[in-house]
PDB file of C-alpha atoms in Angstrom:
ATOM      1  CA  MET Q  18      45.763  56.261 -72.606  1.00  0.00           C
ATOM      2  CA  THR Q  19      43.899  59.692 -73.411  1.00  0.00           C
ATOM      3  CA  LYS Q  20      41.824  60.433 -76.632  1.00  0.00           C
ATOM      4  CA  PRO Q  21      44.546  60.825 -79.346  1.00  0.00           C
ATOM      5  CA  ILE Q  22      44.961  64.294 -80.900  1.00  0.00           C
ATOM      6  CA  LEU Q  23      46.775  62.456 -84.091  1.00  0.00           C
ATOM      7  CA  THR Q  24      46.076  59.285 -85.295  1.00  0.00           C
ATOM      8  CA  ALA Q  25      48.380  57.502 -88.298  1.00  0.00           C
ATOM      9  CA  GLU Q  26      46.564  54.892 -90.166  1.00  0.00           C
ATOM     10  CA  HIS Q  27      49.185  52.626 -92.680  1.00  0.00           C
ATOM     11  CA  VAL Q  28      50.805  56.095 -93.629  1.00  0.00           C
ATOM     12  CA  ALA Q  29      53.234  55.525 -96.855  1.00  0.00           C
ATOM     13  CA  LYS Q  30      55.281  58.086 -99.095  1.00  0.00           C
ATOM     14  CA  HIS Q  31      56.740  57.024-102.360  1.00  0.00           C
ATOM     15  CA  TYR Q  32      58.782  59.406-104.139  1.00  0.00           C
ATOM     16  CA  PRO Q  33      59.013  58.178-107.977  1.00  0.00           C
ATOM     17  CA  LEU Q  34      62.202  58.458-109.769  1.00  0.00           C
ATOM     18  CA  ARG Q  35      62.822  59.775-113.435  1.00  0.00           C
ATOM     19  CA  GLY Q  36      64.612  58.039-116.046  1.00  0.00           C
ATOM     20  CA  ALA Q  37      66.456  59.342-119.051  1.00  0.00           C
ATOM     21  CA  GLY Q  38      63.239  60.481-120.777  1.00  0.00           C
ATOM     22  CA  PHE Q  39      61.271  63.667-119.929  1.00  0.00           C
ATOM     23  CA  SER Q  40      58.587  61.963-117.908  1.00  0.00           C
ATOM     24  CA  ARG Q  41      60.014  58.184-117.932  1.00  0.00           C
ATOM     25  CA  ARG Q  42      59.569  56.761-114.597  1.00  0.00           C
ATOM     26  CA  SER Q  43      62.107  54.118-113.539  1.00  0.00           C
ATOM     27  CA  GLY Q  44      61.181  53.483-109.952  1.00  0.00           C
ATOM     28  CA  ARG Q  45      60.307  55.023-106.812  1.00  0.00           C
ATOM     29  CA  VAL Q  46      61.841  55.519-103.211  1.00  0.00           C
ATOM     30  CA  LEU Q  47      60.394  54.014-100.428  1.00  0.00           C
ATOM     31  CA  ALA Q  48      60.664  56.848 -97.776  1.00  0.00           C
ATOM     32  CA  VAL Q  49      57.581  55.840 -95.504  1.00  0.00           C
ATOM     33  CA  ALA Q  50      55.830  52.520 -95.842  1.00  0.00           C
ATOM     34  CA  ASP Q  51      52.919  51.293 -94.004  1.00  0.00           C
ATOM     35  CA  VAL Q  52      53.320  53.118 -90.708  1.00  0.00           C
ATOM     36  CA  SER Q  53      50.508  53.370 -87.637  1.00  0.00           C
ATOM     37  CA  PHE Q  54      50.163  55.069 -84.283  1.00  0.00           C
ATOM     38  CA  ASP Q  55      48.210  57.187 -82.142  1.00  0.00           C
ATOM     39  CA  ILE Q  56      49.510  60.417 -80.334  1.00  0.00           C
ATOM     40  CA  ALA Q  57      47.484  61.283 -77.095  1.00  0.00           C
ATOM     41  CA  ALA Q  58      47.015  64.942 -76.279  1.00  0.00           C
ATOM     42  CA  GLY Q  59      49.720  66.518 -74.210  1.00  0.00           C
ATOM     43  CA  GLU Q  60      52.070  63.642 -75.304  1.00  0.00           C
ATOM     44  CA  VAL Q  61      55.554  63.704 -75.877  1.00  0.00           C
ATOM     45  CA  PHE Q  62      55.888  61.020 -78.724  1.00  0.00           C
ATOM     46  CA  GLY Q  63      59.395  60.322 -79.796  1.00  0.00           C
ATOM     47  CA  LEU Q  64      60.431  59.428 -83.022  1.00  0.00           C
ATOM     48  CA  VAL Q  65      64.239  57.966 -83.648  1.00  0.00           C
ATOM     49  CA  GLY Q  66      66.129  56.356 -86.113  1.00  0.00           C
ATOM     50  CA  GLU Q  67      69.404  56.449 -88.310  1.00  0.00           C
ATOM     51  CA  SER Q  68      69.875  59.276 -90.674  1.00  0.00           C
ATOM     52  CA  GLY Q  69      67.575  58.425 -93.906  1.00  0.00           C
ATOM     53  CA  CYS Q  70      65.336  56.265 -92.149  1.00  0.00           C
ATOM     54  CA  GLY Q  71      62.476  58.573 -93.272  1.00  0.00           C
ATOM     55  CA  LYS Q  72      61.388  60.219 -89.941  1.00  0.00           C
ATOM     56  CA  SER Q  73      61.321  63.716 -91.125  1.00  0.00           C
ATOM     57  CA  THR Q  74      59.339  62.518 -94.064  1.00  0.00           C
ATOM     58  CA  LEU Q  75      57.184  61.043 -92.257  1.00  0.00           C
ATOM     59  CA  GLY Q  76      56.916  64.244 -90.008  1.00  0.00           C
ATOM     60  CA  ARG Q  77      56.101  66.522 -93.223  1.00  0.00           C
ATOM     61  CA  VAL Q  78      53.622  64.113 -94.017  1.00  0.00           C
ATOM     62  CA  LEU Q  79      51.531  64.154 -90.476  1.00  0.00           C
ATOM     63  CA  LEU Q  80      51.339  67.970 -90.700  1.00  0.00           C
ATOM     64  CA  ARG Q  81      50.124  67.748 -94.443  1.00  0.00           C
ATOM     65  CA  LEU Q  82      53.746  69.692 -95.526  1.00  0.00           C
ATOM     66  CA  GLU Q  83      53.770  67.124 -98.039  1.00  0.00           C
ATOM     67  CA  GLU Q  84      50.738  64.737 -99.308  1.00  0.00           C
ATOM     68  CA  LEU Q  85      50.975  61.125 -98.628  1.00  0.00           C
ATOM     69  CA  THR Q  86      50.501  58.303-101.124  1.00  0.00           C
ATOM     70  CA  ALA Q  87      48.822  56.059 -98.953  1.00  0.00           C
ATOM     71  CA  GLY Q  88      46.942  55.695 -95.635  1.00  0.00           C
ATOM     72  CA  ARG Q  89      45.151  58.419 -93.438  1.00  0.00           C
ATOM     73  CA  VAL Q  90      46.176  60.925 -90.939  1.00  0.00           C
ATOM     74  CA  ARG Q  91      43.545  62.159 -88.512  1.00  0.00           C
ATOM     75  CA  PHE Q  92      43.621  65.263 -86.333  1.00  0.00           C
ATOM     76  CA  SER Q  93      41.252  65.266 -83.500  1.00  0.00           C
ATOM     77  CA  GLY Q  94      39.244  62.687 -85.574  1.00  0.00           C
ATOM     78  CA  GLU Q  95      39.366  64.383 -88.701  1.00  0.00           C
ATOM     79  CA  ASP Q  96      41.114  63.178 -91.976  1.00  0.00           C
ATOM     80  CA  ILE Q  97      43.529  65.869 -92.996  1.00  0.00           C
ATOM     81  CA  ALA Q  98      43.882  64.863 -96.589  1.00  0.00           C
ATOM     82  CA  ALA Q  99      40.059  65.845 -96.951  1.00  0.00           C
ATOM     83  CA  PHE Q 100      40.497  69.224 -95.709  1.00  0.00           C
ATOM     84  CA  ASP Q 101      39.433  72.413 -98.129  1.00  0.00           C
ATOM     85  CA  ALA Q 102      41.387  75.439 -97.926  1.00  0.00           C
ATOM     86  CA  PRO Q 103      39.898  77.332 -95.443  1.00  0.00           C
ATOM     87  CA  ARG Q 104      39.937  74.225 -93.051  1.00  0.00           C
ATOM     88  CA  LEU Q 105      43.711  73.439 -94.059  1.00  0.00           C
ATOM     89  CA  LYS Q 106      44.425  77.149 -93.149  1.00  0.00           C
ATOM     90  CA  ARG Q 107      42.894  76.721 -89.494  1.00  0.00           C
ATOM     91  CA  PHE Q 108      44.930  73.238 -89.193  1.00  0.00           C
ATOM     92  CA  ARG Q 109      48.484  75.491 -89.860  1.00  0.00           C
ATOM     93  CA  ARG Q 110      47.245  77.495 -86.944  1.00  0.00           C
ATOM     94  CA  GLU Q 111      46.768  74.005 -84.794  1.00  0.00           C
ATOM     95  CA  ALA Q 112      49.688  72.419 -85.972  1.00  0.00           C
ATOM     96  CA  GLN Q 113      53.113  74.160 -86.158  1.00  0.00           C
ATOM     97  CA  ILE Q 114      56.966  72.708 -86.669  1.00  0.00           C
ATOM     98  CA  VAL Q 115      60.347  73.917 -85.670  1.00  0.00           C
ATOM     99  CA  TYR Q 116      62.950  72.875 -88.292  1.00  0.00           C
ATOM    100  CA  GLN Q 117      66.804  71.759 -87.647  1.00  0.00           C
ATOM    101  CA  ASP Q 118      68.306  74.795 -88.755  1.00  0.00           C
ATOM    102  CA  PRO Q 119      67.309  77.973 -87.214  1.00  0.00           C
ATOM    103  CA  TYR Q 120      69.379  80.281 -89.519  1.00  0.00           C
ATOM    104  CA  SER Q 121      67.868  78.675 -92.877  1.00  0.00           C
ATOM    105  CA  SER Q 122      64.034  79.041 -91.016  1.00  0.00           C
ATOM    106  CA  LEU Q 123      64.421  82.795 -90.782  1.00  0.00           C
ATOM    107  CA  ASN Q 124      64.487  85.368 -93.319  1.00  0.00           C
ATOM    108  CA  PRO Q 125      67.363  87.239 -93.073  1.00  0.00           C
ATOM    109  CA  ARG Q 126      65.854  90.482 -94.452  1.00  0.00           C
ATOM    110  CA  ARG Q 127      63.382  90.836 -91.904  1.00  0.00           C
ATOM    111  CA  LYS Q 128      63.542  91.950 -88.381  1.00  0.00           C
ATOM    112  CA  VAL Q 129      62.781  89.521 -85.849  1.00  0.00           C
ATOM    113  CA  GLY Q 130      59.811  90.839 -84.421  1.00  0.00           C
ATOM    114  CA  ASP Q 131      58.094  90.927 -87.913  1.00  0.00           C
ATOM    115  CA  LEU Q 132      59.009  87.122 -88.284  1.00  0.00           C
ATOM    116  CA  ILE Q 133      57.207  86.328 -85.310  1.00  0.00           C
ATOM    117  CA  ALA Q 134      54.118  88.480 -86.063  1.00  0.00           C
ATOM    118  CA  GLU Q 135      53.964  86.792 -89.495  1.00  0.00           C
ATOM    119  CA  PRO Q 136      51.700  83.915 -88.705  1.00  0.00           C
ATOM    120  CA  LEU Q 137      49.582  86.814 -86.889  1.00  0.00           C
ATOM    121  CA  ASP Q 138      49.555  88.889 -89.822  1.00  0.00           C
ATOM    122  CA  ILE Q 139      48.719  86.088 -92.217  1.00  0.00           C
ATOM    123  CA  HIS Q 140      45.694  84.775 -89.805  1.00  0.00           C
ATOM    124  CA  ARG Q 141      44.486  88.159 -88.976  1.00  0.00           C
ATOM    125  CA  VAL Q 142      44.828  87.613 -85.367  1.00  0.00           C
ATOM    126  CA  GLY Q 143      44.362  90.888 -83.551  1.00  0.00           C
ATOM    127  CA  THR Q 144      44.959  94.823 -83.944  1.00  0.00           C
ATOM    128  CA  PRO Q 145      48.458  95.647 -85.019  1.00  0.00           C
ATOM    129  CA  ALA Q 146      48.884  96.922 -81.416  1.00  0.00           C
ATOM    130  CA  GLU Q 147      47.963  93.452 -80.115  1.00  0.00           C
ATOM    131  CA  ARG Q 148      50.144  91.929 -82.316  1.00  0.00           C
ATOM    132  CA  ARG Q 149      52.942  93.646 -81.250  1.00  0.00           C
ATOM    133  CA  GLU Q 150      52.103  93.114 -77.665  1.00  0.00           C
ATOM    134  CA  ARG Q 151      51.915  89.422 -78.180  1.00  0.00           C
ATOM    135  CA  VAL Q 152      55.313  89.336 -79.984  1.00  0.00           C
ATOM    136  CA  ALA Q 153      56.974  91.069 -77.247  1.00  0.00           C
ATOM    137  CA  TRP Q 154      55.162  88.554 -74.802  1.00  0.00           C
ATOM    138  CA  LEU Q 155      56.429  85.612 -76.825  1.00  0.00           C
ATOM    139  CA  LEU Q 156      60.194  87.031 -76.919  1.00  0.00           C
ATOM    140  CA  LYS Q 157      60.092  87.172 -73.137  1.00  0.00           C
ATOM    141  CA  VAL Q 158      58.233  83.909 -72.842  1.00  0.00           C
ATOM    142  CA  VAL Q 159      61.390  81.797 -74.674  1.00  0.00           C
ATOM    143  CA  GLY Q 160      63.938  83.949 -72.888  1.00  0.00           C
ATOM    144  CA  LEU Q 161      64.650  86.982 -74.889  1.00  0.00           C
ATOM    145  CA  LEU Q 162      63.779  90.559 -74.379  1.00  0.00           C
ATOM    146  CA  PRO Q 163      61.156  92.635 -76.355  1.00  0.00           C
ATOM    147  CA  GLU Q 164      63.682  94.940 -77.647  1.00  0.00           C
ATOM    148  CA  HIS Q 165      65.390  92.000 -79.363  1.00  0.00           C
ATOM    149  CA  GLY Q 166      62.205  91.987 -82.077  1.00  0.00           C
ATOM    150  CA  ARG Q 167      64.168  94.777 -83.378  1.00  0.00           C
ATOM    151  CA  ARG Q 168      67.214  93.106 -84.379  1.00  0.00           C
ATOM    152  CA  TYR Q 169      68.060  90.776 -87.696  1.00  0.00           C
ATOM    153  CA  PRO Q 170      68.282  86.933 -87.149  1.00  0.00           C
ATOM    154  CA  HIS Q 171      72.326  87.170 -87.879  1.00  0.00           C
ATOM    155  CA  GLU Q 172      72.561  89.081 -84.692  1.00  0.00           C
ATOM    156  CA  PHE Q 173      71.897  86.204 -82.713  1.00  0.00           C
ATOM    157  CA  SER Q 174      73.498  83.064 -81.527  1.00  0.00           C
ATOM    158  CA  GLY Q 175      72.339  79.559 -82.972  1.00  0.00           C
ATOM    159  CA  GLY Q 176      70.689  79.012 -79.475  1.00  0.00           C
ATOM    160  CA  GLN Q 177      69.134  82.456 -79.722  1.00  0.00           C
ATOM    161  CA  ARG Q 178      67.899  81.717 -83.309  1.00  0.00           C
ATOM    162  CA  GLN Q 179      66.144  78.637 -82.295  1.00  0.00           C
ATOM    163  CA  ARG Q 180      64.375  80.189 -79.484  1.00  0.00           C
ATOM    164  CA  ILE Q 181      62.955  82.836 -81.906  1.00  0.00           C
ATOM    165  CA  VAL Q 182      61.828  80.316 -84.201  1.00  0.00           C
ATOM    166  CA  ILE Q 183      59.925  78.285 -81.117  1.00  0.00           C
ATOM    167  CA  ALA Q 184      58.369  81.686 -80.354  1.00  0.00           C
ATOM    168  CA  ARG Q 185      57.080  82.346 -84.014  1.00  0.00           C
ATOM    169  CA  ALA Q 186      55.718  78.590 -83.390  1.00  0.00           C
ATOM    170  CA  LEU Q 187      53.858  79.428 -80.593  1.00  0.00           C
ATOM    171  CA  ALA Q 188      52.177  82.687 -82.010  1.00  0.00           C
ATOM    172  CA  LEU Q 189      49.138  80.959 -82.905  1.00  0.00           C
ATOM    173  CA  ASN Q 190      48.803  78.756 -79.972  1.00  0.00           C
ATOM    174  CA  PRO Q 191      49.136  75.363 -81.687  1.00  0.00           C
ATOM    175  CA  GLU Q 192      47.704  72.218 -80.246  1.00  0.00           C
ATOM    176  CA  LEU Q 193      50.419  69.899 -81.741  1.00  0.00           C
ATOM    177  CA  LEU Q 194      54.648  71.058 -82.381  1.00  0.00           C
ATOM    178  CA  LEU Q 195      56.644  68.975 -84.533  1.00  0.00           C
ATOM    179  CA  ALA Q 196      60.014  69.533 -83.484  1.00  0.00           C
ATOM    180  CA  ASP Q 197      62.718  68.093 -86.178  1.00  0.00           C
ATOM    181  CA  GLU Q 198      66.068  67.448 -84.660  1.00  0.00           C
ATOM    182  CA  PRO Q 199      65.420  71.086 -82.993  1.00  0.00           C
ATOM    183  CA  VAL Q 200      68.619  70.995 -81.108  1.00  0.00           C
ATOM    184  CA  SER Q 201      71.162  69.068 -83.413  1.00  0.00           C
ATOM    185  CA  ALA Q 202      72.573  72.093 -85.071  1.00  0.00           C
ATOM    186  CA  LEU Q 203      73.444  73.715 -81.713  1.00  0.00           C
ATOM    187  CA  ASP Q 204      76.394  73.525 -79.315  1.00  0.00           C
ATOM    188  CA  VAL Q 205      75.938  70.980 -76.475  1.00  0.00           C
ATOM    189  CA  SER Q 206      75.636  73.153 -73.439  1.00  0.00           C
ATOM    190  CA  ILE Q 207      73.019  75.357 -75.619  1.00  0.00           C
ATOM    191  CA  GLN Q 208      70.777  71.902 -76.514  1.00  0.00           C
ATOM    192  CA  ALA Q 209      70.329  71.600 -72.746  1.00  0.00           C
ATOM    193  CA  GLN Q 210      68.859  74.917 -72.521  1.00  0.00           C
ATOM    194  CA  VAL Q 211      66.565  74.719 -75.729  1.00  0.00           C
ATOM    195  CA  VAL Q 212      65.299  70.948 -74.446  1.00  0.00           C
ATOM    196  CA  ASN Q 213      64.370  72.430 -70.897  1.00  0.00           C
ATOM    197  CA  LEU Q 214      62.601  75.288 -72.216  1.00  0.00           C
ATOM    198  CA  LEU Q 215      60.886  72.801 -74.755  1.00  0.00           C
ATOM    199  CA  LYS Q 216      59.998  71.163 -71.505  1.00  0.00           C
ATOM    200  CA  GLU Q 217      58.656  73.920 -69.922  1.00  0.00           C
ATOM    201  CA  LEU Q 218      56.524  75.385 -72.790  1.00  0.00           C
ATOM    202  CA  GLN Q 219      54.861  72.039 -73.149  1.00  0.00           C
ATOM    203  CA  ALA Q 220      53.426  72.532 -69.500  1.00  0.00           C
ATOM    204  CA  GLN Q 221      52.665  76.023 -69.803  1.00  0.00           C
ATOM    205  CA  PHE Q 222      50.956  75.887 -73.403  1.00  0.00           C
ATOM    206  CA  ASN Q 223      49.819  72.240 -72.787  1.00  0.00           C
ATOM    207  CA  LEU Q 224      51.319  71.433 -76.195  1.00  0.00           C
ATOM    208  CA  THR Q 225      51.556  67.895 -77.816  1.00  0.00           C
ATOM    209  CA  TYR Q 226      54.933  67.063 -79.413  1.00  0.00           C
ATOM    210  CA  ILE Q 227      56.325  64.985 -82.262  1.00  0.00           C
ATOM    211  CA  PHE Q 228      60.123  65.196 -81.160  1.00  0.00           C
ATOM    212  CA  ILE Q 229      62.183  63.677 -83.793  1.00  0.00           C
ATOM    213  CA  SER Q 230      66.036  63.251 -83.037  1.00  0.00           C
ATOM    214  CA  HIS Q 231      68.818  60.848 -83.658  1.00  0.00           C
ATOM    215  CA  ASP Q 232      70.135  61.726 -79.804  1.00  0.00           C
ATOM    216  CA  LEU Q 233      68.759  58.995 -77.488  1.00  0.00           C
ATOM    217  CA  SER Q 234      69.621  60.549 -74.649  1.00  0.00           C
ATOM    218  CA  LEU Q 235      67.526  63.894 -75.543  1.00  0.00           C
ATOM    219  CA  VAL Q 236      64.740  61.409 -76.446  1.00  0.00           C
ATOM    220  CA  GLU Q 237      64.704  59.446 -73.120  1.00  0.00           C
ATOM    221  CA  TYR Q 238      64.790  63.100 -71.221  1.00  0.00           C
ATOM    222  CA  ILE Q 239      61.892  64.717 -73.160  1.00  0.00           C
ATOM    223  CA  CYS Q 240      59.636  62.056 -74.504  1.00  0.00           C
ATOM    224  CA  ASP Q 241      56.897  60.064 -72.926  1.00  0.00           C
ATOM    225  CA  ARG Q 242      56.636  56.947 -75.736  1.00  0.00           C
ATOM    226  CA  VAL Q 243      59.257  56.270 -78.312  1.00  0.00           C
ATOM    227  CA  ALA Q 244      59.155  54.801 -81.555  1.00  0.00           C
ATOM    228  CA  VAL Q 245      62.011  53.556 -83.475  1.00  0.00           C
ATOM    229  CA  MET Q 246      61.992  53.465 -87.438  1.00  0.00           C
ATOM    230  CA  TYR Q 247      64.112  51.790 -89.851  1.00  0.00           C
ATOM    231  CA  LEU Q 248      63.906  52.094 -93.696  1.00  0.00           C
ATOM    232  CA  GLY Q 249      60.745  53.685 -93.545  1.00  0.00           C
ATOM    233  CA  ARG Q 250      58.964  51.212 -90.959  1.00  0.00           C
ATOM    234  CA  LEU Q 251      58.569  51.268 -87.667  1.00  0.00           C
ATOM    235  CA  VAL Q 252      60.134  48.022 -85.832  1.00  0.00           C
ATOM    236  CA  GLU Q 253      59.289  49.119 -82.190  1.00  0.00           C
ATOM    237  CA  LEU Q 254      56.893  51.255 -80.445  1.00  0.00           C
ATOM    238  CA  ALA Q 255      56.800  51.572 -76.263  1.00  0.00           C
ATOM    239  CA  PRO Q 256      57.095  53.525 -73.356  1.00  0.00           C
ATOM    240  CA  LYS Q 257      60.289  54.992 -72.810  1.00  0.00           C
ATOM    241  CA  GLN Q 258      60.792  52.929 -69.484  1.00  0.00           C
ATOM    242  CA  ASP Q 259      60.133  49.934 -71.260  1.00  0.00           C
ATOM    243  CA  LEU Q 260      62.485  50.665 -74.329  1.00  0.00           C
ATOM    244  CA  TYR Q 261      65.340  52.038 -72.776  1.00  0.00           C
ATOM    245  CA  GLY Q 262      65.270  49.557 -69.651  1.00  0.00           C
ATOM    246  CA  GLU Q 263      64.790  46.281 -72.087  1.00  0.00           C
ATOM    247  CA  PRO Q 264      64.877  46.793 -75.736  1.00  0.00           C
ATOM    248  CA  PHE Q 265      62.889  43.692 -77.548  1.00  0.00           C
ATOM    249  CA  HIS Q 266      63.981  44.798 -81.481  1.00  0.00           C
ATOM    250  CA  PRO Q 267      67.097  43.871 -82.418  1.00  0.00           C
ATOM    251  CA  TYR Q 268      67.827  47.052 -84.359  1.00  0.00           C
ATOM    252  CA  THR Q 269      66.531  49.055 -81.133  1.00  0.00           C
ATOM    253  CA  GLN Q 270      69.228  47.382 -78.978  1.00  0.00           C
ATOM    254  CA  ALA Q 271      72.170  48.339 -81.448  1.00  0.00           C
ATOM    255  CA  LEU Q 272      70.991  51.553 -81.289  1.00  0.00           C
ATOM    256  CA  LEU Q 273      71.166  51.948 -77.565  1.00  0.00           C
ATOM    257  CA  SER Q 274      74.268  49.865 -77.548  1.00  0.00           C
ATOM    258  CA  ALA Q 275      75.966  52.664 -79.495  1.00  0.00           C
ATOM    259  CA  ALA Q 276      74.513  55.567 -77.333  1.00  0.00           C
ATOM    260  CA  PRO Q 277      77.592  57.053 -75.414  1.00  0.00           C
ATOM    261  CA  VAL Q 278      77.251  57.298 -71.730  1.00  0.00           C
ATOM    262  CA  PRO Q 279      79.012  60.256 -69.713  1.00  0.00           C
ATOM    263  CA  ASP Q 280      81.014  57.845 -67.419  1.00  0.00           C
ATOM    264  CA  PRO Q 281      84.217  57.214 -69.091  1.00  0.00           C
ATOM    265  CA  LYS Q 282      84.737  54.375 -66.994  1.00  0.00           C
ATOM    266  CA  ALA Q 283      81.597  52.747 -67.787  1.00  0.00           C
ATOM    267  CA  ARG Q 284      81.799  49.499 -70.026  1.00  0.00           C
ATOM    268  CA  LYS Q 285      78.738  48.703 -72.651  1.00  0.00           C
ATOM    269  CA  ASN Q 286      78.393  45.671 -74.822  1.00  0.00           C
ATOM    270  CA  ARG Q 287      78.334  47.309 -78.270  1.00  0.00           C
ATOM    271  CA  ILE Q 288      76.344  45.581 -80.960  1.00  0.00           C
ATOM    272  CA  LEU Q 289      78.177  46.311 -84.430  1.00  0.00           C
ATOM    273  CA  LEU Q 290      75.864  45.854 -87.353  1.00  0.00           C
ATOM    274  CA  ALA Q 291      77.096  44.475 -90.146  1.00  0.00           C
ATOM    275  CA  GLY Q 292      76.935  46.310 -94.110  1.00  0.00           C
ATOM    276  CA  ASP Q 293      74.995  49.550 -94.553  1.00  0.00           C
ATOM    277  CA  VAL Q 294      71.455  50.559 -94.319  1.00  0.00           C
ATOM    278  CA  PRO Q 295      69.745  49.146 -97.863  1.00  0.00           C
ATOM    279  CA  SER Q 296      68.613  51.220-100.401  1.00  0.00           C
ATOM    280  CA  PRO Q 297      65.132  52.742-100.072  1.00  0.00           C
ATOM    281  CA  ILE Q 298      64.771  52.108-103.787  1.00  0.00           C
ATOM    282  CA  HIS Q 299      65.444  48.488-103.751  1.00  0.00           C
ATOM    283  CA  PRO Q 300      64.690  47.381 -99.963  1.00  0.00           C
ATOM    284  CA  PRO Q 301      65.639  43.887 -98.876  1.00  0.00           C
ATOM    285  CA  SER Q 302      62.781  41.026 -99.314  1.00  0.00           C
ATOM    286  CA  GLY Q 303      60.877  40.109 -96.019  1.00  0.00           C
ATOM    287  CA  CYS Q 304      61.777  42.325 -92.807  1.00  0.00           C
ATOM    288  CA  SER Q 305      63.862  45.014 -94.188  1.00  0.00           C
ATOM    289  CA  PHE Q 306      66.374  44.668 -91.283  1.00  0.00           C
ATOM    290  CA  HIS Q 307      67.443  41.323 -91.504  1.00  0.00           C
ATOM    291  CA  PRO Q 308      70.629  41.590 -93.701  1.00  0.00           C
ATOM    292  CA  ARG Q 309      71.927  43.328 -90.829  1.00  0.00           C
ATOM    293  CA  CYS Q 310      70.545  41.034 -87.970  1.00  0.00           C
ATOM    294  CA  ARG Q 311      72.266  39.263 -86.154  1.00  0.00           C
ATOM    295  CA  ASP Q 312      68.977  36.999 -84.629  1.00  0.00           C
ATOM    296  CA  ARG Q 313      67.793  36.548 -88.351  1.00  0.00           C
ATOM    297  CA  SER Q 314      65.996  33.100 -88.985  1.00  0.00           C
ATOM    298  CA  GLY Q 315      65.110  31.569 -92.477  1.00  0.00           C
ATOM    299  CA  ILE Q 316      61.487  33.202 -92.390  1.00  0.00           C
ATOM    300  CA  CYS Q 317      63.100  36.785 -92.139  1.00  0.00           C
ATOM    301  CA  ALA Q 318      64.113  37.019 -95.545  1.00  0.00           C
ATOM    302  CA  GLN Q 319      60.917  35.791 -96.971  1.00  0.00           C
ATOM    303  CA  GLN Q 320      58.026  37.547 -95.348  1.00  0.00           C
ATOM    304  CA  LEU Q 321      57.304  41.098 -93.629  1.00  0.00           C
ATOM    305  CA  PRO Q 322      56.828  40.868 -90.146  1.00  0.00           C
ATOM    306  CA  GLU Q 323      53.540  42.136 -88.549  1.00  0.00           C
ATOM    307  CA  PHE Q 324      53.707  45.394 -86.531  1.00  0.00           C
ATOM    308  CA  ARG Q 325      51.826  43.953 -83.655  1.00  0.00           C
ATOM    309  CA  ARG Q 326      50.901  44.659 -80.119  1.00  0.00           C
ATOM    310  CA  ILE Q 327      52.960  42.268 -77.630  1.00  0.00           C
ATOM    311  CA  SER Q 328      51.765  44.108 -74.223  1.00  0.00           C
ATOM    312  CA  ARG Q 329      50.035  46.943 -73.234  1.00  0.00           C
ATOM    313  CA  GLY Q 330      51.343  50.175 -74.983  1.00  0.00           C
ATOM    314  CA  ARG Q 331      54.346  47.871 -76.731  1.00  0.00           C
ATOM    315  CA  PHE Q 332      54.346  47.257 -80.324  1.00  0.00           C
ATOM    316  CA  ILE Q 333      57.135  45.242 -82.607  1.00  0.00           C
ATOM    317  CA  ALA Q 334      57.610  44.204 -86.150  1.00  0.00           C
ATOM    318  CA  CYS Q 335      60.035  41.119 -85.828  1.00  0.00           C
ATOM    319  CA  HIS Q 336      59.352  37.315 -86.257  1.00  0.00           C
ATOM    320  CA  ASN Q 337      61.582  36.312 -83.338  1.00  0.00           C
ATOM    321  CA  ARG Q 338      60.351  38.169 -80.637  1.00  0.00           C
TER     322      ARG Q 338
END
């Protein structure tokens, strides 16, 4: 593995809950708890899990769109929590995000060309004429026409709007791009186009991706390594060939067994999980997955499993593996 561009060290994010009083605290939501991993430069790092597991919150913490509660995030060896205002502004050029809903990401009152040029304006990159040239070039890069810059977001389809969001994210030549469910709001046929575009852009711009999704087939297609998250914690991390070929953690096995296959005649042994995802306000004792795990033993309810390395590039948090 090459030198990491981003390192998460025991990252945690908690949200306080308010009681009936004006400032009375009544608990906290454990959105992210003790997460550690490295991302190599040029890698596509996948983050998967059920809705509400904390993967989007983790993504925002990694880009310092939200302040972490504990732990440390390093970007190119620097602690992002220690960035002052000028360094943080420079970090905004180096790390960008593509959100799930392209329409809500774009100001409907502004033309597309102005929206793509906004990062260039904020960071004062080039002259006005050079910015216009770059906007026209970015539109062509993502498969649109330069004249589309004179239109408004509502005049485009969902797939075209996501291409516009991607063009804006690339405006400042970032090193790291966080794609948070970038295709889940799009039709299936359009999803394939956007994912293929992301793959092409990664090679063209030498980008590093954090790809957050619940679609396991897309993650397998685009990612190099995959981390599985459950109730704010990582339970398994491995190269995609290892994870999809032989999942070790019972939760990973259940996720992959639930993924649809294109052959209607193919049979899969689906693993049905008992119960619902526990509340992050009152997580279970010990392993947070043990109430739903078919392989649980006595220690699972008593002791939190360590997220440990079991082979080269492979990590797991399970007492029975």
